[in-house]
Amino acid sequence: MEEHRVELTVNDEKISAVAKAEE
């Protein structure tokens, strides 16, 4: 279960990076 949480965290970071790049 913890591994899945880590993957979700990485996805959130990628989404945040994309959102910042779009600004």
PDB file of C-alpha atoms in Angstrom:
ATOM      1  CA  MET A   1       0.000   0.000   0.000  1.00  0.00           C
ATOM      2  CA  GLU A   2       2.797   2.431   0.849  1.00  0.00           C
ATOM      3  CA  GLU A   3       4.343   2.003  -2.601  1.00  0.00           C
ATOM      4  CA  HIS A   4       1.082   3.079  -4.208  1.00  0.00           C
ATOM      5  CA  ARG A   5       1.043   6.176  -2.014  1.00  0.00           C
ATOM      6  CA  VAL A   6       4.555   7.033  -3.181  1.00  0.00           C
ATOM      7  CA  GLU A   7       3.437   6.708  -6.806  1.00  0.00           C
ATOM      8  CA  LEU A   8       0.492   9.013  -6.113  1.00  0.00           C
ATOM      9  CA  THR A   9       2.865  11.536  -4.564  1.00  0.00           C
ATOM     10  CA  VAL A  10       5.096  11.411  -7.643  1.00  0.00           C
ATOM     11  CA  ASN A  11       2.051  11.899  -9.869  1.00  0.00           C
ATOM     12  CA  ASP A  12       0.995  14.928  -7.804  1.00  0.00           C
ATOM     13  CA  GLU A  13       4.472  16.410  -8.202  1.00  0.00           C
ATOM     14  CA  LYS A  14       4.375  15.842 -11.975  1.00  0.00           C
ATOM     15  CA  ILE A  15       0.913  17.448 -12.194  1.00  0.00           C
ATOM     16  CA  SER A  16       2.138  20.414 -10.146  1.00  0.00           C
ATOM     17  CA  ALA A  17       5.172  20.793 -12.411  1.00  0.00           C
ATOM     18  CA  VAL A  18       2.948  20.753 -15.499  1.00  0.00           C
ATOM     19  CA  ALA A  19       0.567  23.277 -13.938  1.00  0.00           C
ATOM     20  CA  LYS A  20       3.467  25.604 -13.164  1.00  0.00           C
ATOM     21  CA  ALA A  21       4.843  25.210 -16.705  1.00  0.00           C
ATOM     22  CA  GLU A  22       1.436  26.151 -18.136  1.00  0.00           C
ATOM     23  CA  GLU A  23       1.341  29.414 -16.160  1.00  0.00           C
TER      24      GLU A  23
END
